[in-house]
CSV table of C-alpha atoms in Angstrom, one decimal:
chain,number,residue,atom,x,y,z
A,233,MET,CA,-21.9,29.9,-9.9
A,234,ASN,CA,-21.7,27.5,-7.3
A,235,TYR,CA,-20.1,28.8,-3.8
A,236,PRO,CA,-18.6,26.7,-1.0
A,237,ALA,CA,-21.2,25.2,1.1
A,238,LYS,CA,-20.6,24.7,4.9
A,239,ASP,CA,-19.8,21.2,6.0
A,240,VAL,CA,-19.5,19.8,2.3
A,241,VAL,CA,-16.1,18.2,1.6
A,242,ALA,CA,-15.1,17.1,-1.8
A,243,VAL,CA,-12.8,14.1,-2.0
A,244,VAL,CA,-10.7,13.7,-5.1
A,245,GLY,CA,-9.8,10.1,-6.1
A,246,LEU,CA,-11.7,7.4,-4.5
A,247,GLY,CA,-9.1,4.7,-4.4
A,248,TYR,CA,-7.7,2.7,-1.5
A,249,VAL,CA,-7.1,6.1,0.2
A,250,GLY,CA,-10.0,8.3,-0.9
A,251,LEU,CA,-12.8,5.9,-0.3
A,252,PRO,CA,-12.1,5.3,3.4
A,253,THR,CA,-11.2,9.1,4.0
A,254,ALA,CA,-14.5,9.8,2.4
A,255,MET,CA,-16.2,7.5,4.6
A,256,SER,CA,-14.6,8.7,7.5
A,257,LEU,CA,-15.6,12.3,6.7
A,258,VAL,CA,-19.4,11.1,6.5
A,259,GLU,CA,-19.2,9.7,10.0
A,260,SER,CA,-17.9,12.9,11.2
A,261,GLY,CA,-21.0,14.7,9.9
A,262,LYS,CA,-19.7,16.0,6.8
A,263,LYS,CA,-21.7,15.6,3.2
A,264,VAL,CA,-19.0,14.2,0.8
A,265,ILE,CA,-18.9,14.8,-3.0
A,266,GLY,CA,-16.6,11.8,-4.2
A,267,PHE,CA,-15.0,12.5,-7.3
A,268,ASP,CA,-13.0,9.9,-9.6
A,269,ILE,CA,-11.9,10.0,-13.3
A,270,SER,CA,-13.2,6.2,-13.6
A,271,VAL,CA,-16.8,5.7,-14.3
A,272,ASP,CA,-16.1,2.1,-13.5
A,273,ARG,CA,-14.7,2.8,-10.3
A,274,LEU,CA,-17.7,4.9,-9.4
A,275,THR,CA,-20.1,2.2,-10.6
A,276,ARG,CA,-18.4,-0.4,-8.4
A,277,ILE,CA,-18.6,1.9,-5.5
A,278,ALA,CA,-22.2,2.6,-6.0
A,279,SER,CA,-22.8,-1.1,-6.2
A,280,CYS,CA,-20.5,-1.7,-3.2
A,281,ASP,CA,-18.3,-3.9,-5.1
A,282,VAL,CA,-15.1,-2.9,-3.6
A,283,ASP,CA,-12.7,-4.4,-1.4
A,284,LEU,CA,-13.7,-3.5,2.0
A,285,SER,CA,-14.6,-5.5,5.1
A,286,SER,CA,-18.3,-6.6,5.4
A,287,GLU,CA,-18.8,-4.0,8.2
A,288,ASP,CA,-17.2,-1.3,6.0
A,289,LEU,CA,-19.7,-2.3,3.2
A,290,GLY,CA,-22.6,-1.4,5.3
A,291,ARG,CA,-21.2,1.7,6.2
A,292,LEU,CA,-20.8,2.6,2.6
A,293,THR,CA,-24.1,1.4,1.6
A,294,SER,CA,-25.6,3.6,4.4
A,295,ALA,CA,-23.6,6.5,3.1
A,296,ILE,CA,-24.7,6.3,-0.4
A,297,GLU,CA,-28.3,5.6,0.5
A,298,SER,CA,-28.7,8.7,2.6
A,299,GLY,CA,-27.2,11.0,0.2
A,300,LYS,CA,-24.2,11.7,2.5
A,301,LEU,CA,-21.7,10.3,0.0
A,302,GLU,CA,-22.5,11.4,-3.5
A,303,LEU,CA,-20.3,10.0,-6.4
A,304,THR,CA,-19.6,12.1,-9.6
A,305,ILE,CA,-17.1,12.4,-12.4
A,306,ASP,CA,-18.1,16.3,-12.9
A,307,THR,CA,-15.3,18.3,-11.6
A,308,SER,CA,-17.4,21.5,-12.2
A,309,ARG,CA,-19.0,20.7,-8.8
A,310,LEU,CA,-15.6,21.2,-6.9
A,311,PRO,CA,-16.6,24.8,-5.9
A,312,GLU,CA,-19.6,23.5,-4.1
A,313,ALA,CA,-17.2,22.2,-1.4
A,314,GLU,CA,-15.8,24.1,1.6
A,315,ALA,CA,-12.9,21.8,1.5
A,316,VAL,CA,-11.2,19.7,-1.2
A,317,ILE,CA,-9.0,16.8,-0.2
A,318,ILE,CA,-6.7,15.1,-2.8
A,319,CYS,CA,-6.2,11.4,-2.7
A,320,VAL,CA,-4.7,10.2,-5.8
A,321,PRO,CA,-2.2,7.3,-6.4
A,322,THR,CA,1.5,8.3,-6.8
A,323,PRO,CA,3.1,5.1,-8.3
A,324,VAL,CA,6.6,4.5,-9.7
A,325,ASP,CA,7.3,3.4,-13.3
A,326,GLU,CA,9.3,0.4,-14.4
A,327,SER,CA,12.6,2.5,-13.9
A,328,MET,CA,11.5,3.3,-10.3
A,329,ALA,CA,10.9,7.0,-11.3
A,330,PRO,CA,7.9,8.8,-9.8
A,331,ASP,CA,4.8,8.7,-12.2
A,332,PHE,CA,3.5,12.1,-11.3
A,333,THR,CA,0.4,11.7,-13.9
A,334,ALA,CA,-2.2,11.5,-11.5
A,335,ILE,CA,-1.3,13.9,-8.8
A,336,HIS,CA,-0.4,16.4,-11.6
A,337,GLY,CA,-3.9,16.2,-13.1
A,338,ALA,CA,-5.6,16.4,-10.1
A,339,CYS,CA,-4.0,19.2,-8.5
A,340,ALA,CA,-4.3,21.1,-11.9
A,341,THR,CA,-8.0,20.6,-11.7
A,342,VAL,CA,-8.4,21.4,-8.2
A,343,VAL,CA,-6.3,24.6,-8.6
A,344,GLU,CA,-8.5,25.5,-11.8
A,345,ARG,CA,-11.5,25.1,-10.0
A,346,ALA,CA,-10.5,26.6,-6.6
A,347,CYS,CA,-12.4,29.6,-5.2
A,348,PRO,CA,-12.1,32.0,-2.2
A,349,GLY,CA,-12.5,30.6,1.2
A,350,GLN,CA,-11.7,26.9,0.2
A,351,THR,CA,-9.4,24.6,2.1
A,352,ILE,CA,-7.3,22.4,-0.1
A,353,ILE,CA,-5.6,19.3,1.4
A,354,LEU,CA,-3.2,17.2,-0.4
A,355,THR,CA,-2.7,13.6,1.2
A,356,SER,CA,-0.9,11.8,-1.6
A,357,THR,CA,2.7,10.6,-0.9
A,358,THR,CA,5.2,12.6,-2.8
A,359,TYR,CA,8.2,14.5,-2.9
A,360,VAL,CA,9.1,17.2,-0.4
A,361,GLY,CA,8.0,20.6,-1.7
A,362,SER,CA,5.1,19.3,-3.9
A,363,THR,CA,2.3,20.9,-2.2
A,364,ARG,CA,4.0,24.1,-2.8
A,365,ASP,CA,4.9,23.3,-6.4
A,366,LEU,CA,1.5,21.6,-7.3
A,367,ILE,CA,-1.0,23.9,-5.3
A,368,VAL,CA,0.3,27.1,-3.5
A,369,GLU,CA,2.5,28.4,-6.5
A,370,PRO,CA,-0.1,27.7,-9.3
A,371,LEU,CA,-3.0,29.3,-6.9
A,372,ALA,CA,-0.9,32.4,-6.4
A,373,ALA,CA,-0.5,32.4,-10.2
A,374,ARG,CA,-4.5,32.7,-10.3
A,375,GLY,CA,-4.4,35.6,-7.7
A,376,LEU,CA,-5.4,33.4,-4.8
A,377,VAL,CA,-2.9,33.8,-1.9
A,378,ALA,CA,-2.7,30.8,0.3
A,379,GLY,CA,-3.4,31.8,4.2
A,380,SER,CA,-5.7,34.7,3.1
A,381,ASP,CA,-7.8,33.7,-0.1
A,382,VAL,CA,-7.5,29.9,0.1
A,383,PHE,CA,-5.9,27.6,2.8
A,384,VAL,CA,-3.6,24.8,1.8
A,385,ALA,CA,-2.1,22.2,3.7
A,386,PHE,CA,-0.5,18.8,3.3
A,387,SER,CA,-1.8,15.8,5.6
A,388,PRO,CA,-0.2,12.3,4.5
A,389,GLU,CA,-2.7,9.6,4.3
A,390,ARG,CA,-2.4,6.8,6.9
A,391,ILE,CA,-4.5,4.0,5.7
A,392,ASP,CA,-3.7,0.3,6.5
A,393,PRO,CA,-6.0,-1.9,4.4
A,394,GLY,CA,-7.3,-5.1,6.0
A,395,VAL,CA,-6.3,-4.0,9.4
A,396,SER,CA,-9.4,-3.3,11.4
A,397,ALA,CA,-7.7,-1.9,14.5
A,398,HIS,CA,-6.1,0.7,12.1
A,399,THR,CA,-9.0,2.7,10.9
A,400,PRO,CA,-8.7,6.5,10.0
A,401,LEU,CA,-10.9,7.3,13.2
A,402,THR,CA,-8.3,5.6,15.5
A,403,THR,CA,-5.3,6.7,13.9
A,404,PRO,CA,-3.5,10.2,14.7
A,405,ARG,CA,-3.0,12.6,11.5
A,406,VAL,CA,0.0,14.9,10.8
A,407,VAL,CA,-1.0,18.4,9.2
A,408,GLY,CA,1.3,21.0,8.0
A,409,GLY,CA,-0.3,24.2,6.4
A,410,ALA,CA,1.3,26.8,4.2
A,411,THR,CA,0.5,29.5,6.8
A,412,PRO,CA,-0.7,29.0,10.4
A,413,ALA,CA,-4.0,29.9,9.1
A,414,CYS,CA,-3.9,27.1,6.6
A,415,THR,CA,-2.9,24.9,9.5
A,416,GLU,CA,-5.6,25.8,11.6
A,417,ARG,CA,-8.3,25.5,8.8
A,418,ALA,CA,-6.9,22.0,7.7
A,419,THR,CA,-6.8,20.9,11.2
A,420,ALA,CA,-10.7,21.7,11.7
A,421,VAL,CA,-11.5,19.8,8.6
A,422,LEU,CA,-9.7,16.5,9.7
A,423,ALA,CA,-9.7,16.7,13.6
A,424,ALA,CA,-13.1,14.6,13.6
A,425,THR,CA,-11.8,11.9,11.4
A,426,ALA,CA,-8.8,11.0,13.3
A,427,ALA,CA,-7.7,10.2,16.9
A,428,ALA,CA,-5.6,13.2,17.1
A,429,VAL,CA,-4.1,15.9,14.9
A,430,HIS,CA,-0.3,16.6,15.2
A,431,THR,CA,0.6,20.0,13.5
A,432,VAL,CA,4.0,20.6,12.2
A,433,SER,CA,5.5,24.0,10.9
A,434,SER,CA,4.9,23.4,7.0
A,435,PRO,CA,3.9,21.2,4.3
A,436,ASP,CA,7.4,20.3,3.5
A,437,ALA,CA,7.7,18.9,7.3
A,438,ALA,CA,4.5,16.9,6.8
A,439,GLU,CA,5.6,15.5,3.4
A,440,MET,CA,8.9,14.4,4.8
A,441,ALA,CA,7.3,12.9,7.8
A,442,LYS,CA,5.4,10.5,5.5
A,443,LEU,CA,8.6,9.8,3.5
A,444,LEU,CA,10.2,8.9,6.9
A,445,GLU,CA,7.5,6.7,8.0
A,446,ASN,CA,7.5,4.2,4.9
A,447,THR,CA,11.2,4.6,4.5
A,448,PHE,CA,11.8,3.3,8.0
A,449,ARG,CA,9.6,0.5,7.3
A,450,ALA,CA,11.2,-0.4,4.0
A,451,VAL,CA,14.7,-0.6,5.9
A,452,ASN,CA,13.7,-2.4,8.6
A,453,ILE,CA,11.7,-5.1,6.3
A,454,ALA,CA,14.8,-5.3,4.2
A,455,PHE,CA,16.8,-5.7,7.3
A,456,ALA,CA,14.5,-8.5,8.6
A,457,ASN,CA,14.7,-10.3,5.4
A,458,GLU,CA,18.5,-10.4,5.6
A,459,PHE,CA,18.6,-11.7,9.0
A,460,ALA,CA,16.2,-14.5,8.1
A,461,GLU,CA,18.6,-15.5,5.3
A,462,ILE,CA,21.5,-15.1,8.0
A,463,ALA,CA,19.5,-17.3,10.5
A,464,GLU,CA,18.7,-20.0,7.8
A,465,GLY,CA,22.3,-20.2,6.9
A,466,LEU,CA,22.9,-21.0,10.8
A,467,ASP,CA,20.0,-23.5,11.1
A,468,LEU,CA,18.1,-21.3,13.3
A,469,SER,CA,14.5,-20.0,13.3
A,470,ILE,CA,14.2,-16.7,12.6
A,471,GLY,CA,10.8,-16.6,14.1
A,472,GLU,CA,12.1,-17.9,17.3
A,473,VAL,CA,14.9,-15.5,17.2
A,474,ILE,CA,12.6,-12.5,16.7
A,475,ASP,CA,10.3,-13.7,19.3
A,476,ALA,CA,13.2,-13.5,21.7
A,477,ALA,CA,14.4,-10.2,20.6
A,478,ALA,CA,11.0,-8.9,21.2
A,479,THR,CA,10.7,-9.6,24.8
A,480,LYS,CA,13.0,-6.5,25.1
A,481,PRO,CA,11.0,-3.6,26.5
A,482,TYR,CA,13.2,-1.0,24.8
A,483,GLY,CA,15.3,-0.2,21.8
A,484,PHE,CA,13.7,-3.0,19.6
A,485,MET,CA,10.6,-2.9,17.2
A,486,ARG,CA,9.3,-6.2,15.7
A,487,PHE,CA,9.7,-6.4,11.9
A,488,THR,CA,9.3,-9.9,10.3
A,489,PRO,CA,10.5,-11.2,7.0
A,490,GLY,CA,8.6,-12.3,4.1
A,491,PRO,CA,8.4,-12.9,0.2
A,492,GLY,CA,8.9,-9.1,-0.3
A,493,VAL,CA,6.7,-6.1,-0.2
A,494,GLY,CA,3.7,-4.8,-2.2
A,495,GLY,CA,0.9,-2.3,-2.2
A,496,HIS,CA,0.9,1.3,-2.6
A,497,CYS,CA,3.6,2.5,-0.2
A,498,ILE,CA,6.8,0.6,0.8
A,499,PRO,CA,7.7,-0.4,-2.9
A,500,CYS,CA,7.1,3.2,-4.0
A,501,ASP,CA,7.3,5.8,-1.7
A,502,PRO,CA,11.0,5.7,-0.6
A,503,HIS,CA,11.8,6.0,-4.6
A,504,TYR,CA,10.2,9.5,-4.1
A,505,LEU,CA,12.8,10.4,-1.9
A,506,LEU,CA,15.6,8.9,-3.8
A,507,TRP,CA,14.5,10.6,-6.8
A,508,GLN,CA,14.5,14.0,-5.2
A,509,LEU,CA,18.0,13.4,-3.8
A,510,ARG,CA,19.5,12.5,-7.2
A,511,ARG,CA,18.2,15.8,-8.7
A,512,GLY,CA,20.1,17.5,-6.0
A,513,ARG,CA,23.1,15.1,-6.6
A,514,GLN,CA,22.8,13.9,-3.0
A,515,THR,CA,22.7,10.2,-1.9
A,516,ALA,CA,20.8,8.1,0.9
A,517,PRO,CA,23.3,4.8,0.8
A,518,ILE,CA,20.9,2.9,3.5
A,519,THR,CA,17.9,3.6,1.9
A,520,GLU,CA,19.3,2.7,-1.7
A,521,ILE,CA,20.6,-0.5,-0.4
A,522,ALA,CA,17.4,-1.4,1.3
A,523,MET,CA,15.6,-0.6,-1.8
A,524,ARG,CA,17.8,-2.9,-3.7
A,525,GLY,CA,17.3,-5.8,-1.2
A,526,ILE,CA,13.3,-5.2,-1.6
A,527,ALA,CA,13.6,-5.3,-5.4
A,528,GLN,CA,15.6,-8.4,-5.4
A,529,ARG,CA,13.6,-10.2,-2.9
A,530,PRO,CA,11.1,-12.2,-5.2
A,531,SER,CA,14.3,-13.5,-6.9
A,532,VAL,CA,15.7,-14.7,-3.9
A,533,ILE,CA,12.3,-16.6,-3.3
A,534,VAL,CA,12.6,-18.2,-6.6
A,535,ASP,CA,16.0,-19.4,-5.7
A,536,LYS,CA,14.9,-20.8,-2.6
A,537,VAL,CA,11.9,-22.8,-4.6
A,538,ARG,CA,14.4,-23.7,-7.1
A,539,THR,CA,16.9,-25.3,-4.1
A,540,ARG,CA,14.0,-27.1,-2.7
A,541,LEU,CA,13.0,-28.8,-5.6
A,542,ALA,CA,16.8,-29.5,-6.4
A,543,ASN,CA,17.0,-31.3,-3.1
A,544,THR,CA,14.5,-33.7,-4.2
A,545,GLY,CA,16.0,-34.3,-7.5
A,546,LYS,CA,13.6,-31.9,-9.4
A,547,PRO,CA,14.4,-29.0,-11.7
A,548,LEU,CA,12.2,-26.0,-11.7
A,549,ASP,CA,11.8,-26.5,-15.4
A,550,GLY,CA,8.7,-28.7,-15.6
A,551,ALA,CA,8.0,-28.7,-11.9
A,552,ARG,CA,4.6,-28.1,-10.6
A,553,VAL,CA,4.3,-25.1,-8.1
A,554,HIS,CA,1.2,-24.1,-6.3
A,555,VAL,CA,1.3,-20.7,-4.6
A,556,VAL,CA,-1.1,-19.9,-1.7
A,557,GLY,CA,-2.2,-16.5,-1.3
A,558,VAL,CA,-1.3,-13.8,-4.0
A,559,ALA,CA,-2.6,-10.6,-2.5
A,560,TYR,CA,0.3,-8.3,-1.1
A,561,LYS,CA,-0.9,-8.7,2.4
A,562,PRO,CA,-3.3,-10.6,4.4
A,563,GLY,CA,-7.1,-9.6,4.5
A,564,VAL,CA,-7.4,-7.8,1.3
A,565,ALA,CA,-7.7,-8.7,-2.5
A,566,ASP,CA,-5.2,-5.9,-3.8
A,567,VAL,CA,-2.3,-7.4,-6.1
A,568,ARG,CA,-0.6,-4.2,-6.8
A,569,GLU,CA,3.1,-4.6,-6.6
A,570,SER,CA,2.6,-8.0,-4.9
A,571,PRO,CA,5.6,-9.9,-4.8
A,572,ALA,CA,3.7,-13.1,-5.8
A,573,LEU,CA,3.3,-11.7,-9.4
A,574,GLU,CA,6.9,-11.5,-9.9
A,575,ILE,CA,7.7,-14.8,-8.2
A,576,MET,CA,5.0,-16.2,-10.4
A,577,SER,CA,6.2,-14.8,-13.5
A,578,GLU,CA,10.0,-15.6,-12.9
A,579,MET,CA,8.9,-19.1,-12.2
A,580,ILE,CA,6.8,-19.6,-15.4
A,581,ARG,CA,9.5,-18.2,-17.6
A,582,ALA,CA,11.9,-21.0,-15.9
A,583,GLY,CA,9.4,-23.5,-17.3
A,584,ALA,CA,7.5,-24.3,-13.9
A,585,LEU,CA,3.8,-25.1,-14.3
A,586,VAL,CA,2.5,-22.4,-11.9
A,587,THR,CA,-1.0,-22.4,-10.1
A,588,TYR,CA,-2.4,-20.3,-7.3
A,589,SER,CA,-5.3,-20.2,-4.6
A,590,ASP,CA,-6.5,-17.2,-3.0
A,591,SER,CA,-9.7,-16.6,-1.3
A,592,HIS,CA,-9.8,-13.1,-2.0
A,593,VAL,CA,-8.4,-12.8,-5.5
A,594,PRO,CA,-10.3,-14.0,-8.4
A,595,SER,CA,-7.6,-13.8,-10.9
A,596,VAL,CA,-4.3,-12.5,-11.5
A,597,THR,CA,-2.6,-11.6,-14.8
A,598,ILE,CA,1.0,-12.7,-15.4
A,599,ASP,CA,2.9,-11.4,-18.5
A,600,GLY,CA,-0.4,-10.4,-20.1
A,601,LYS,CA,-2.2,-13.9,-19.5
A,602,ARG,CA,-5.1,-14.0,-17.2
A,603,ILE,CA,-4.7,-16.7,-14.7
A,604,PRO,CA,-7.7,-18.0,-12.5
A,605,PRO,CA,-7.5,-19.8,-9.2
A,606,SER,CA,-7.0,-23.5,-9.2
A,607,SER,CA,-8.9,-26.2,-7.2
A,608,SER,CA,-7.4,-27.7,-4.1
A,609,GLU,CA,-6.4,-30.8,-6.3
A,610,ALA,CA,-3.6,-28.5,-8.1
A,611,ALA,CA,-2.2,-28.0,-4.6
A,612,GLU,CA,-2.4,-31.6,-3.5
A,613,SER,CA,-0.5,-32.7,-6.8
A,614,ALA,CA,2.0,-29.8,-6.7
A,615,ASP,CA,5.7,-30.7,-6.5
A,616,LEU,CA,6.0,-27.7,-4.3
A,617,ILE,CA,3.7,-25.5,-2.3
A,618,LEU,CA,4.8,-22.0,-1.9
A,619,ILE,CA,3.0,-20.2,1.1
A,620,HIS,CA,3.1,-16.5,0.1
A,621,THR,CA,0.0,-14.9,1.8
A,622,ILE,CA,-2.1,-16.1,4.8
A,623,HIS,CA,-5.5,-14.5,5.0
A,624,PRO,CA,-7.3,-14.4,8.4
A,625,GLY,CA,-8.4,-17.9,9.4
A,626,GLU,CA,-6.2,-19.6,6.9
A,627,THR,CA,-3.3,-20.3,9.4
A,628,ASP,CA,-3.1,-24.1,9.1
A,629,TRP,CA,-1.4,-24.4,5.7
A,630,TRP,CA,1.5,-26.3,7.0
A,631,THR,CA,-0.5,-29.0,8.8
A,632,ALA,CA,-2.7,-29.0,5.9
A,633,PHE,CA,0.1,-29.6,3.1
A,634,SER,CA,3.3,-30.7,4.7
A,635,GLU,CA,2.3,-34.3,4.8
A,636,VAL,CA,0.6,-34.3,1.2
A,637,ASN,CA,2.0,-37.6,-0.4
A,638,GLY,CA,4.3,-37.9,2.8
A,639,ARG,CA,6.9,-35.6,1.5
A,640,PRO,CA,8.2,-32.2,2.8
A,641,GLN,CA,7.0,-30.1,-0.1
A,642,VAL,CA,6.0,-26.8,1.7
A,643,LEU,CA,7.9,-23.7,1.6
A,644,ASP,CA,6.5,-21.1,3.8
A,645,VAL,CA,8.0,-17.6,3.1
A,646,THR,CA,5.7,-15.9,5.5
A,647,TYR,CA,8.0,-17.4,8.2
A,648,ARG,CA,4.8,-17.9,10.3
A,649,SER,CA,4.6,-21.6,10.3
A,650,GLU,CA,7.4,-24.2,11.8
A,651,PRO,CA,9.7,-25.8,11.5
A,652,HIS,CA,11.5,-22.8,9.8
A,653,ILE,CA,14.9,-24.4,10.9
A,654,ASN,CA,14.4,-27.2,8.3
A,655,ALA,CA,13.7,-24.9,5.3
A,656,ASN,CA,16.4,-26.4,3.4
A,657,ALA,CA,15.6,-29.9,4.2
A,658,SER,CA,15.2,-32.4,1.5
């Protein structure tokens, strides 16, 4: 039988959260055993074929070659670790209901393999009470009491892909344990991987804090998009307006409009809160309205494309539209929940001939059909160029395309180039 070894940490799930978490633990001096159910994912990590910066890929190579990061699919090795950190995805389905498949499976496996003395930390964003429901109570059913036999906490992930200034090591973490002893143990595991640790009274408080963080962002993004539409209707540049408002040193935080939101957090996390509230017959009107606005944003962008084309006497049906950038945010290759996919799908269904270019994304799948990126000629011959995502170093799209064939055919829904004030010009 294996027993927990000091300074060995297991990371369950090596996706966009788990892999950076594992690397930060290695840097803090731990040996990490990384688990994932996907052999393909483990193979790609082992060959460094993952969406990381060149600097992080170097760190990953070093961690693997030194043996400090070991990759496996064998969960029977979980008892070797003194701490287990669960980092699995918590998406929503097509009806915006939480998909608990991954978190239920991971937590059940960890509970089954848990042994006395281990510290178990859940990081996946989920509903309030999930740490208790999925870990504490099942452990108790096995005879392992949180706070004495094992130590259980929730510490929400804070990963900002593509932003080098927001690494795990420079970002504070929140930790809430099932008991004070649990909080202490979890803090000891995570302290060296974060800029600071802020402790709260319970896993429930930490779970709610994460939902507040991302729901706050969702509401304010929806608000910024709404204001962009208001500004456009008044022939004002929303960029200029936001810059002016942001000069106020208090009471204002900059949020910028865009084509929608994507990735693993904003389109999904608030729905865990709304799902839980519906079960308790409660409502959250502001959050509900914001999430409806976010869901509708891609269709609003398609309407903008349709209007711009109509102003030049061209219907969307048969029009050539080139999309610049399809990743959900700058600097990453991730297209999960990217508004670009829905925008492209809706335009294709309307009869448009849609192409795209993205230096980070080798292909996308729209309505079951794989679409590769197109050459620059596709952009130059398009009836309209839709700027969706601007990657670092690719900031001059307006100059590059606004005068192609001498016609104003660029629609920049990143709102980062000028002139926005002429967004409806023919």
